[in-house]
Short mmCIF file of C-alpha atoms in Angstrom, two decimals:
data_model
loop_
_atom_site.label_atom_id
_atom_site.label_comp_id
_atom_site.label_asym_id
_atom_site.label_seq_id
_atom_site.Cartn_x
_atom_site.Cartn_y
_atom_site.Cartn_z
CA UNK R 82 -27.02 -64.69 -2.38
CA UNK R 83 -27.88 -60.89 -2.79
CA UNK R 84 -25.57 -58.74 -0.19
CA UNK R 85 -28.11 -56.32 0.79
CA UNK R 86 -26.79 -52.12 -0.23
CA UNK R 87 -28.09 -48.54 0.68
CA UNK R 88 -28.81 -47.15 -2.78
CA UNK R 89 -31.50 -50.08 -3.74
CA UNK R 90 -33.15 -49.72 -0.11
CA UNK R 91 -33.00 -46.88 0.67
CA UNK R 92 -33.79 -45.81 -3.13
CA UNK R 93 -36.59 -47.79 -4.63
CA UNK R 94 -40.06 -46.29 -3.01
CA UNK R 95 -39.57 -42.99 -5.09
CA UNK R 96 -39.29 -44.14 -7.93
CA UNK R 97 -42.59 -46.60 -7.95
CA UNK R 98 -44.29 -43.53 -6.92
CA UNK R 99 -43.05 -40.39 -8.49
CA UNK R 100 -42.56 -40.93 -11.90
CA UNK R 101 -46.14 -41.39 -12.22
CA UNK R 102 -46.95 -38.84 -10.03
CA UNK R 103 -44.71 -36.52 -11.97
CA UNK R 104 -45.96 -38.03 -15.68
CA UNK R 105 -49.53 -37.64 -15.36
CA UNK R 106 -50.12 -34.90 -14.33
CA UNK R 107 -48.17 -33.44 -16.70
CA UNK R 108 -49.68 -34.80 -19.40
CA UNK R 109 -52.20 -33.82 -17.76
CA UNK R 110 -51.44 -29.91 -18.01
CA UNK R 111 -50.45 -30.11 -21.62
CA UNK R 112 -53.76 -31.35 -22.73
CA UNK R 113 -55.41 -29.20 -20.96
CA UNK R 114 -53.33 -26.45 -22.48
CA UNK R 115 -54.57 -27.77 -25.83
CA UNK R 116 -58.18 -28.28 -24.85
CA UNK R 117 -58.46 -24.59 -23.96
CA UNK R 118 -55.96 -23.76 -27.41
CA UNK R 119 -58.68 -25.29 -29.27
CA UNK R 120 -61.85 -24.88 -27.15
CA UNK R 121 -60.24 -20.77 -26.93
CA UNK R 122 -59.86 -21.11 -31.11
CA UNK R 123 -63.64 -22.20 -32.05
CA UNK R 124 -64.73 -18.83 -32.04
CA UNK R 125 -63.26 -17.48 -34.75
CA UNK R 126 -62.15 -20.17 -37.14
CA UNK R 127 -65.56 -22.80 -35.88
CA UNK R 128 -64.86 -24.74 -39.49
CA UNK R 129 -60.56 -24.74 -38.75
CA UNK R 130 -60.67 -27.02 -35.40
CA UNK R 131 -58.68 -30.26 -36.02
CA UNK R 132 -56.91 -32.68 -33.37
CA UNK R 133 -53.04 -32.18 -34.17
CA UNK R 134 -52.33 -35.12 -32.71
CA UNK R 135 -48.81 -34.74 -33.76
CA UNK R 136 -48.41 -31.60 -32.10
CA UNK R 137 -49.67 -33.56 -29.31
CA UNK R 138 -47.70 -36.86 -29.05
CA UNK R 139 -44.50 -34.79 -29.59
CA UNK R 140 -44.85 -31.91 -26.99
CA UNK R 141 -45.79 -35.02 -24.51
CA UNK R 142 -42.73 -37.28 -25.68
CA UNK R 143 -40.31 -33.98 -25.16
CA UNK R 144 -42.19 -33.61 -21.93
CA UNK R 145 -40.92 -37.20 -20.93
CA UNK R 146 -38.15 -38.35 -22.52
CA UNK R 147 -37.65 -35.01 -19.95
CA UNK R 148 -38.53 -36.48 -16.79
CA UNK R 149 -37.81 -40.19 -17.47
CA UNK R 150 -34.10 -39.02 -18.19
CA UNK R 151 -34.34 -37.28 -15.55
CA UNK R 152 -34.84 -39.85 -13.05
CA UNK R 153 -32.28 -42.94 -14.89
CA UNK R 154 -29.88 -40.42 -14.21
CA UNK R 155 -30.49 -39.26 -10.70
CA UNK R 156 -30.63 -43.50 -10.49
CA UNK R 157 -26.95 -44.20 -12.32
CA UNK R 158 -25.62 -40.62 -9.94
CA UNK R 159 -27.18 -42.46 -6.39
CA UNK R 160 -25.09 -46.12 -7.44
CA UNK R 161 -22.04 -43.70 -8.59
CA UNK R 162 -22.06 -42.13 -5.51
CA UNK R 163 -22.15 -45.05 -3.75
CA UNK R 164 -19.09 -46.69 -5.46
CA UNK R 165 -21.61 -49.58 -7.07
CA UNK R 166 -21.52 -50.30 -11.30
CA UNK R 167 -25.46 -49.74 -12.63
CA UNK R 168 -23.68 -52.69 -14.41
CA UNK R 169 -24.47 -54.66 -11.39
CA UNK R 170 -28.21 -54.22 -13.01
CA UNK R 171 -28.09 -55.77 -16.47
CA UNK R 172 -26.43 -59.19 -15.75
CA UNK R 173 -25.40 -60.56 -12.10
CA UNK R 174 -21.94 -60.21 -13.57
CA UNK R 175 -22.20 -57.20 -15.15
CA UNK R 176 -21.21 -58.65 -18.31
CA UNK R 177 -24.52 -56.29 -20.21
CA UNK R 178 -24.02 -59.08 -23.28
CA UNK R 179 -24.47 -61.87 -21.36
CA UNK R 180 -27.86 -64.11 -21.59
CA UNK R 181 -29.62 -66.80 -23.45
CA UNK R 182 -30.91 -66.58 -26.68
CA UNK R 183 -33.75 -68.90 -26.71
CA UNK R 184 -35.93 -66.64 -23.48
CA UNK R 185 -34.63 -64.00 -25.22
CA UNK R 186 -36.66 -64.73 -28.95
CA UNK R 187 -39.49 -66.22 -26.91
CA UNK R 188 -39.30 -62.53 -25.31
CA UNK R 189 -39.21 -61.20 -28.27
CA UNK R 190 -42.26 -62.71 -30.33
CA UNK R 191 -44.35 -62.70 -26.81
CA UNK R 192 -44.16 -58.55 -26.76
CA UNK R 193 -44.17 -57.58 -29.91
CA UNK R 194 -47.15 -59.91 -30.40
CA UNK R 195 -49.02 -58.80 -27.39
CA UNK R 196 -48.21 -54.73 -28.22
CA UNK R 197 -49.98 -55.85 -32.24
CA UNK R 198 -52.51 -56.38 -30.78
CA UNK R 199 -53.23 -53.43 -29.30
CA UNK R 200 -52.10 -51.01 -32.35
CA UNK R 201 -54.43 -53.30 -34.12
CA UNK R 202 -56.78 -52.19 -31.48
CA UNK R 203 -56.36 -48.74 -32.08
CA UNK R 204 -56.07 -48.50 -35.35
CA UNK R 205 -59.32 -49.73 -35.64
CA UNK R 206 -60.94 -47.81 -32.85
CA UNK R 207 -59.30 -44.13 -33.52
CA UNK R 208 -58.91 -44.05 -37.45
CA UNK R 209 -58.32 -40.33 -37.28
CA UNK R 210 -55.06 -40.92 -34.82
CA UNK R 211 -52.02 -40.47 -37.37
CA UNK R 212 -48.30 -38.27 -36.61
CA UNK R 213 -48.60 -37.38 -40.45
CA UNK R 214 -48.74 -33.44 -39.25
CA UNK R 215 -45.19 -33.96 -37.72
CA UNK R 216 -41.95 -31.46 -39.65
CA UNK R 217 -39.76 -32.69 -40.81
CA UNK R 218 -36.95 -32.17 -37.28
CA UNK R 219 -40.01 -33.31 -35.19
CA UNK R 220 -40.28 -36.86 -36.72
CA UNK R 221 -36.36 -38.21 -37.05
CA UNK R 222 -36.52 -36.71 -32.51
CA UNK R 223 -39.32 -38.25 -31.79
CA UNK R 224 -38.30 -41.69 -33.42
CA UNK R 225 -35.27 -41.65 -32.02
CA UNK R 226 -35.43 -39.94 -28.99
CA UNK R 227 -38.34 -41.91 -27.85
CA UNK R 228 -38.22 -45.40 -28.18
CA UNK R 229 -34.19 -45.25 -27.33
CA UNK R 230 -36.00 -43.02 -23.95
CA UNK R 231 -38.52 -45.37 -23.52
CA UNK R 232 -36.30 -48.60 -23.96
CA UNK R 233 -33.25 -47.57 -22.04
CA UNK R 234 -34.61 -45.62 -18.78
CA UNK R 235 -37.77 -48.10 -18.37
CA UNK R 236 -36.55 -50.64 -18.46
CA UNK R 237 -33.19 -49.37 -16.40
CA UNK R 238 -35.74 -47.89 -13.38
CA UNK R 239 -38.58 -50.68 -13.31
CA UNK R 240 -36.80 -53.91 -14.08
CA UNK R 241 -33.35 -53.50 -13.27
CA UNK R 242 -33.06 -51.33 -10.39
CA UNK R 243 -36.90 -51.61 -9.06
CA UNK R 244 -37.11 -55.52 -9.26
CA UNK R 245 -33.90 -56.00 -7.87
CA UNK R 246 -34.15 -53.38 -5.40
CA UNK R 247 -37.06 -54.44 -3.18
CA UNK R 248 -35.94 -58.02 -3.80
CA UNK R 249 -33.42 -56.41 -1.85
CA UNK R 250 -35.34 -55.62 0.95
CA UNK R 251 -36.14 -59.17 0.96
CA UNK R 252 -39.71 -58.84 -1.11
CA UNK R 253 -39.92 -62.33 -3.14
CA UNK R 254 -39.37 -61.60 -7.09
CA UNK R 255 -43.40 -62.21 -7.06
CA UNK R 256 -44.06 -59.49 -5.01
CA UNK R 257 -41.15 -57.64 -6.46
CA UNK R 258 -42.04 -57.62 -10.27
CA UNK R 259 -46.11 -56.42 -9.40
CA UNK R 260 -45.11 -53.52 -7.52
CA UNK R 261 -42.93 -52.86 -10.91
CA UNK R 262 -45.78 -53.82 -13.77
CA UNK R 263 -47.97 -51.57 -12.07
CA UNK R 264 -45.95 -48.44 -11.28
CA UNK R 265 -44.87 -49.19 -15.24
CA UNK R 266 -48.14 -49.15 -16.24
CA UNK R 267 -49.26 -46.08 -14.96
CA UNK R 268 -46.68 -43.55 -15.98
CA UNK R 269 -48.49 -44.35 -19.92
CA UNK R 270 -51.33 -42.60 -17.91
CA UNK R 271 -54.21 -43.41 -15.84
CA UNK R 272 -56.69 -41.62 -17.69
CA UNK R 273 -56.36 -44.73 -20.60
CA UNK R 274 -57.56 -47.76 -19.38
CA UNK R 275 -56.62 -49.58 -23.06
CA UNK R 276 -53.00 -48.67 -22.76
CA UNK R 277 -52.77 -49.41 -18.70
CA UNK R 278 -53.71 -52.64 -19.49
CA UNK R 279 -51.47 -53.38 -22.35
CA UNK R 280 -48.91 -51.86 -20.67
CA UNK R 281 -49.90 -54.11 -17.19
CA UNK R 282 -49.30 -57.45 -19.13
CA UNK R 283 -46.04 -56.04 -21.21
CA UNK R 284 -44.71 -54.95 -17.60
CA UNK R 285 -45.15 -58.82 -15.75
CA UNK R 286 -44.12 -59.94 -18.79
CA UNK R 287 -41.11 -58.10 -18.70
CA UNK R 288 -39.88 -58.46 -15.40
CA UNK R 289 -41.40 -62.53 -15.45
CA UNK R 290 -38.39 -62.42 -18.40
CA UNK R 291 -35.75 -60.12 -16.41
CA UNK R 292 -36.38 -62.41 -12.64
CA UNK R 293 -35.27 -65.39 -14.68
CA UNK R 294 -32.64 -63.84 -16.37
CA UNK R 295 -31.57 -60.51 -15.22
CA UNK R 296 -30.84 -59.70 -18.57
CA UNK R 297 -31.24 -56.20 -19.26
CA UNK R 298 -30.34 -55.47 -22.86
CA UNK R 299 -33.16 -58.19 -24.57
CA UNK R 300 -35.75 -56.03 -22.41
CA UNK R 301 -34.23 -52.55 -24.05
CA UNK R 302 -33.53 -53.54 -27.27
CA UNK R 303 -37.51 -55.91 -27.17
CA UNK R 304 -38.95 -52.33 -25.81
CA UNK R 305 -36.52 -49.94 -27.89
CA UNK R 306 -38.07 -52.13 -31.35
CA UNK R 307 -41.69 -52.02 -30.28
CA UNK R 308 -41.80 -48.81 -30.32
CA UNK R 309 -40.00 -47.94 -33.31
CA UNK R 310 -42.52 -49.39 -35.80
CA UNK R 311 -45.59 -48.79 -33.83
CA UNK R 312 -45.36 -45.49 -34.12
CA UNK R 313 -44.15 -45.76 -37.55
CA UNK R 314 -47.17 -46.99 -38.36
CA UNK R 315 -49.01 -43.70 -37.10
CA UNK R 316 -46.43 -42.11 -39.69
CA UNK R 317 -47.68 -43.81 -42.73
CA UNK R 318 -51.23 -44.59 -42.20
#
């Protein structure tokens, strides 16, 4: 029986609702700025206009980095203020390395298989998509910080906190899992239907693992590595 605590029961819905709103509005504004920039330059050099995928992705990644770390640090602050350990979200006993290898390996294989199918779809449907226009500093920052941010903050919030919090509020694990998965999908862009679908599926897979195993480290590692190899493809294609 899990003991009810204030931070989880009082601070679940803000983490479900506000990150998708902030991230989507911010992404729309950034994309609007780039669209306006290219439209304005078209009157001067029509032949030189190119969609700069790498620079757009880097700008979006910086914004996502700031937003997701804001919410993650806010969550950690709430736990510290209530004299609770954030490590309880990593495993019931507070030991983040306590896990079963079989389910962790299955999670890794299934999640990477799903994401590989999506990346192959992008490669086939968007042959011009590449991040090669980033400069070396941007590449290093992008590959170091973006996967680490997503792997840590998104799993801490959307699996550890939201699922646990809704269970403590009396919802079933399946209801908590689905709410978490929908919110997780929405942070990846309401205007990208294909990405919305694949992240919803991944959110369900990740949620099932967390509900059954209560281990965040395999989720964080799987999420981190998926981002590393998928981003790498678009640098070297």
